[in-house]
Amino acid sequence: MIGGAFRAPSCHETSDMDPSESVPQAAVASAPGQARPSSESIVMSPRRLLVSSLSVLALLMAVVAIVGYFFRTPLLRVSKMFVDALGGMGVALGFFIPDAFTLPLPNDVSSVLGLAGGLSFLEVTVWASVGSLIGGTVGYWIGRYLRSTATVSRILLRGGGMAQKVLDRYGMTAVAVAAITPLPYSIFCWAAGAGRLDFRAFLLVSQLRILRVAGYLYLIQLGLLSVADLAV
């Protein structure tokens, strides 16, 4: 820089430059064969979703079996107290609260308590599904009407706003996948509302949540039955 004017490098100076420094980083990233998949496509990768789903299911069955085997009596006692005090409404609340307010609470705990406490498979499925669907709907409207508030904006920006990015790219498909996989369903409900996706379409896609509830509950029941067989 001479006298405030920019001086272009001479030919000699240019030749002395490191070749790697003369190539813009953006050009390297966009070179043929060097393109990387977007973070959204990685999140929605079928293989990734399958592996994560199977891992969660295996972990769920293992936890239920271990807790049921080593803590069977306390589990049955607590479950009976849970059902006597709250009944099916307790199961519904166990799904409603985390699905509506994005709280990191394992909603399947209420399924275990309901099933072990004497509620039938159908009763637990219905109550859990109702709680989850109402919770997701509340989450949608929270995102839609409170998206500009500091708290909601901060939650939606978690992980670099990944849920919103995935939703912008895949639309309702992202909500459908979140309804039946380990993806955070509640966050996607908020993001769907914030993005003003059609509510009727959202409500229709959210019915897949029933399949998720029934499927997980079936595996929970298998775990409890296997524990009961071992205890006999």
Coordinates of C-alpha atoms in Angstrom, one line a residue:
M1 CA 0.0 0.0 0.0
I2 CA 1.7 3.2 -1.2
G3 CA 0.2 6.6 -0.6
G4 CA -3.1 5.0 0.2
A5 CA -3.4 3.3 -3.2
F6 CA -3.5 -0.4 -3.7
R7 CA -0.4 -1.8 -5.4
A8 CA -1.0 -5.0 -7.4
P9 CA 1.7 -7.7 -6.8
S10 CA 4.4 -7.9 -9.5
C11 CA 4.9 -11.0 -11.6
H12 CA 7.9 -11.9 -9.6
E13 CA 6.0 -11.6 -6.3
T14 CA 3.1 -13.7 -7.8
S15 CA 5.5 -16.5 -8.8
D16 CA 6.9 -16.6 -5.3
M17 CA 3.4 -17.2 -3.8
D18 CA 2.5 -20.6 -2.4
P19 CA 0.3 -22.3 -5.1
S20 CA -2.2 -23.4 -2.5
E21 CA -2.6 -19.7 -1.4
S22 CA -3.4 -18.5 -4.9
V23 CA -6.5 -20.7 -5.3
P24 CA -9.6 -19.3 -3.6
Q25 CA -11.0 -21.6 -1.0
A26 CA -14.5 -21.4 -2.6
A27 CA -13.0 -22.6 -5.9
V28 CA -11.5 -25.6 -4.2
A29 CA -14.8 -26.5 -2.5
S30 CA -16.6 -26.2 -5.8
A31 CA -14.1 -28.2 -7.8
P32 CA -15.5 -31.3 -9.6
G33 CA -15.7 -34.3 -7.3
Q34 CA -15.1 -32.2 -4.2
A35 CA -18.7 -31.2 -3.4
R36 CA -19.9 -32.3 0.0
P37 CA -23.4 -33.3 0.8
S38 CA -25.4 -30.6 2.6
S39 CA -26.1 -30.9 6.3
E40 CA -29.8 -31.2 5.5
S41 CA -29.3 -34.2 3.2
I42 CA -27.1 -35.8 5.8
V43 CA -29.8 -35.5 8.5
M44 CA -32.4 -36.9 6.1
S45 CA -30.1 -39.7 4.8
P46 CA -32.2 -43.0 4.7
R47 CA -29.3 -45.0 5.9
R48 CA -28.6 -42.6 8.8
L49 CA -32.3 -42.6 9.8
L50 CA -32.5 -46.4 9.6
V51 CA -29.4 -46.9 11.7
S52 CA -30.5 -44.3 14.3
S53 CA -34.0 -45.8 14.5
L54 CA -32.7 -49.3 15.0
S55 CA -30.2 -48.2 17.6
V56 CA -32.9 -46.4 19.5
L57 CA -35.3 -49.3 19.4
A58 CA -32.6 -51.7 20.5
L59 CA -31.6 -49.4 23.3
L60 CA -35.3 -49.0 24.4
M61 CA -35.8 -52.8 24.5
A62 CA -32.6 -53.3 26.4
V63 CA -33.4 -50.6 29.0
V64 CA -37.0 -52.0 29.5
A65 CA -35.6 -55.5 29.9
I66 CA -32.9 -54.5 32.3
V67 CA -35.1 -52.3 34.5
G68 CA -37.9 -54.9 34.4
Y69 CA -35.5 -57.7 35.4
F70 CA -33.6 -56.0 38.2
F71 CA -36.2 -53.6 39.5
R72 CA -39.4 -55.6 38.6
T73 CA -41.1 -55.1 42.0
P74 CA -40.5 -51.4 42.3
L75 CA -41.4 -50.9 38.7
L76 CA -44.8 -52.6 39.2
R77 CA -45.4 -50.7 42.4
V78 CA -44.7 -47.3 40.8
S79 CA -46.6 -48.2 37.7
K80 CA -49.7 -49.2 39.7
M81 CA -49.5 -45.9 41.6
F82 CA -49.1 -44.0 38.4
V83 CA -52.2 -45.7 36.8
D84 CA -54.3 -45.4 40.0
A85 CA -53.5 -41.7 40.3
L86 CA -53.5 -40.5 36.7
G87 CA -54.9 -43.4 34.6
G88 CA -54.7 -42.9 30.8
M89 CA -54.4 -39.2 31.2
G90 CA -51.0 -39.7 32.8
V91 CA -49.9 -41.5 29.6
A92 CA -51.3 -38.7 27.5
L93 CA -49.5 -36.0 29.5
G94 CA -46.3 -38.0 29.2
F95 CA -46.4 -37.4 25.5
F96 CA -48.1 -34.0 25.4
I97 CA -45.6 -32.1 27.5
P98 CA -42.4 -33.0 25.6
D99 CA -44.0 -32.9 22.2
A100 CA -45.6 -29.5 22.8
F101 CA -42.8 -27.7 24.6
T102 CA -39.6 -29.4 23.3
L103 CA -38.6 -30.6 26.7
P104 CA -36.0 -33.4 26.8
L105 CA -38.3 -35.9 28.5
P106 CA -38.5 -39.5 27.4
N107 CA -42.2 -39.8 26.6
D108 CA -42.0 -43.6 26.4
V109 CA -41.6 -43.7 30.1
S110 CA -45.3 -43.0 30.5
S111 CA -46.0 -45.9 28.1
V112 CA -44.0 -48.3 30.2
L113 CA -45.7 -47.1 33.4
G114 CA -49.2 -47.4 31.8
L115 CA -48.6 -50.8 30.4
A116 CA -46.9 -52.2 33.5
G117 CA -49.6 -50.6 35.7
G118 CA -52.5 -52.5 34.1
L119 CA -53.6 -50.5 31.1
S120 CA -54.2 -52.5 27.9
F121 CA -52.1 -52.1 24.8
L122 CA -55.0 -50.4 23.0
E123 CA -55.6 -48.0 25.9
V124 CA -52.0 -46.9 26.1
T125 CA -51.8 -46.5 22.3
V126 CA -54.9 -44.3 22.2
W127 CA -53.9 -42.1 25.2
A128 CA -50.3 -41.7 24.0
S129 CA -51.4 -40.9 20.4
V130 CA -53.9 -38.3 21.6
G131 CA -51.3 -36.7 23.9
S132 CA -48.7 -36.7 21.1
L133 CA -51.0 -35.3 18.4
I134 CA -52.4 -32.6 20.7
G135 CA -48.8 -31.7 21.8
G136 CA -47.6 -31.5 18.2
T137 CA -50.5 -29.3 17.3
V138 CA -49.8 -27.0 20.2
G139 CA -46.1 -26.9 19.1
Y140 CA -47.2 -25.9 15.6
W141 CA -49.1 -22.9 16.9
I142 CA -46.4 -22.0 19.3
G143 CA -44.0 -21.8 16.3
R144 CA -46.5 -19.9 14.2
Y145 CA -47.5 -17.2 16.6
L146 CA -44.5 -16.9 18.9
R147 CA -41.7 -17.4 16.3
S148 CA -40.5 -13.8 16.8
T149 CA -40.1 -14.1 20.5
A150 CA -36.6 -14.6 22.0
T151 CA -37.3 -17.9 23.6
V152 CA -38.9 -19.6 20.5
S153 CA -36.3 -18.1 18.2
R154 CA -33.5 -19.4 20.4
I155 CA -34.9 -22.9 20.4
L156 CA -35.5 -22.9 16.6
L157 CA -31.8 -21.9 16.1
R158 CA -30.5 -24.8 18.1
G159 CA -27.9 -26.8 16.1
G160 CA -27.6 -23.9 13.6
G161 CA -31.3 -23.9 12.9
M162 CA -31.0 -27.4 11.4
A163 CA -34.7 -28.3 11.7
Q164 CA -35.7 -25.1 9.8
K165 CA -33.2 -25.8 7.1
V166 CA -34.3 -29.4 6.7
L167 CA -38.0 -28.3 6.6
D168 CA -37.2 -25.6 4.0
R169 CA -35.7 -28.2 1.8
Y170 CA -38.0 -31.2 2.3
G171 CA -41.3 -29.6 3.5
M172 CA -43.9 -32.0 5.0
T173 CA -41.6 -35.0 4.3
A174 CA -39.4 -33.8 7.1
V175 CA -42.4 -33.7 9.5
A176 CA -43.4 -37.2 8.4
V177 CA -39.9 -38.5 9.0
A178 CA -39.7 -36.8 12.4
A179 CA -43.0 -38.3 13.4
I180 CA -41.7 -41.9 13.1
T181 CA -37.9 -41.6 13.7
P182 CA -35.6 -40.4 16.4
L183 CA -35.6 -36.9 14.8
P184 CA -36.9 -34.4 17.4
Y185 CA -40.6 -34.3 16.4
S186 CA -41.4 -31.4 18.7
I187 CA -38.8 -29.1 17.1
F188 CA -40.1 -29.9 13.6
C189 CA -43.6 -29.1 14.8
W190 CA -42.4 -25.7 16.0
A191 CA -40.4 -25.2 12.7
A192 CA -43.5 -26.1 10.6
G193 CA -45.5 -23.5 12.4
A194 CA -42.8 -20.9 12.1
G195 CA -42.5 -21.6 8.4
R196 CA -46.3 -21.3 8.1
L197 CA -46.7 -24.7 6.5
D198 CA -50.3 -25.6 5.7
F199 CA -51.9 -26.7 9.0
R200 CA -54.3 -29.3 7.4
A201 CA -51.4 -31.0 5.7
F202 CA -49.4 -30.9 8.9
L203 CA -52.3 -32.4 10.8
L204 CA -52.6 -35.2 8.2
V205 CA -48.9 -36.0 8.2
S206 CA -48.8 -36.0 12.0
Q207 CA -51.1 -39.1 12.1
L208 CA -48.0 -41.1 11.4
R209 CA -47.2 -40.5 15.0
I210 CA -49.8 -43.1 15.8
L211 CA -47.7 -45.7 14.0
R212 CA -44.6 -44.6 16.0
V213 CA -46.5 -44.9 19.3
A214 CA -47.9 -48.3 18.5
G215 CA -44.6 -49.7 17.2
Y216 CA -42.5 -48.6 20.1
L217 CA -45.2 -49.7 22.6
Y218 CA -45.2 -53.2 20.9
L219 CA -41.5 -53.5 21.5
I220 CA -41.9 -52.3 25.1
Q221 CA -44.5 -54.9 25.6
L222 CA -42.2 -57.6 24.2
G223 CA -39.5 -56.5 26.7
L224 CA -41.9 -56.6 29.6
L225 CA -43.3 -60.0 28.6
S226 CA -39.8 -61.4 28.3
V227 CA -39.0 -60.2 31.7
A228 CA -42.2 -61.7 33.1
D229 CA -41.2 -65.0 31.5
L230 CA -37.8 -64.9 33.1
A231 CA -39.3 -64.1 36.5
V232 CA -41.6 -67.1 36.5

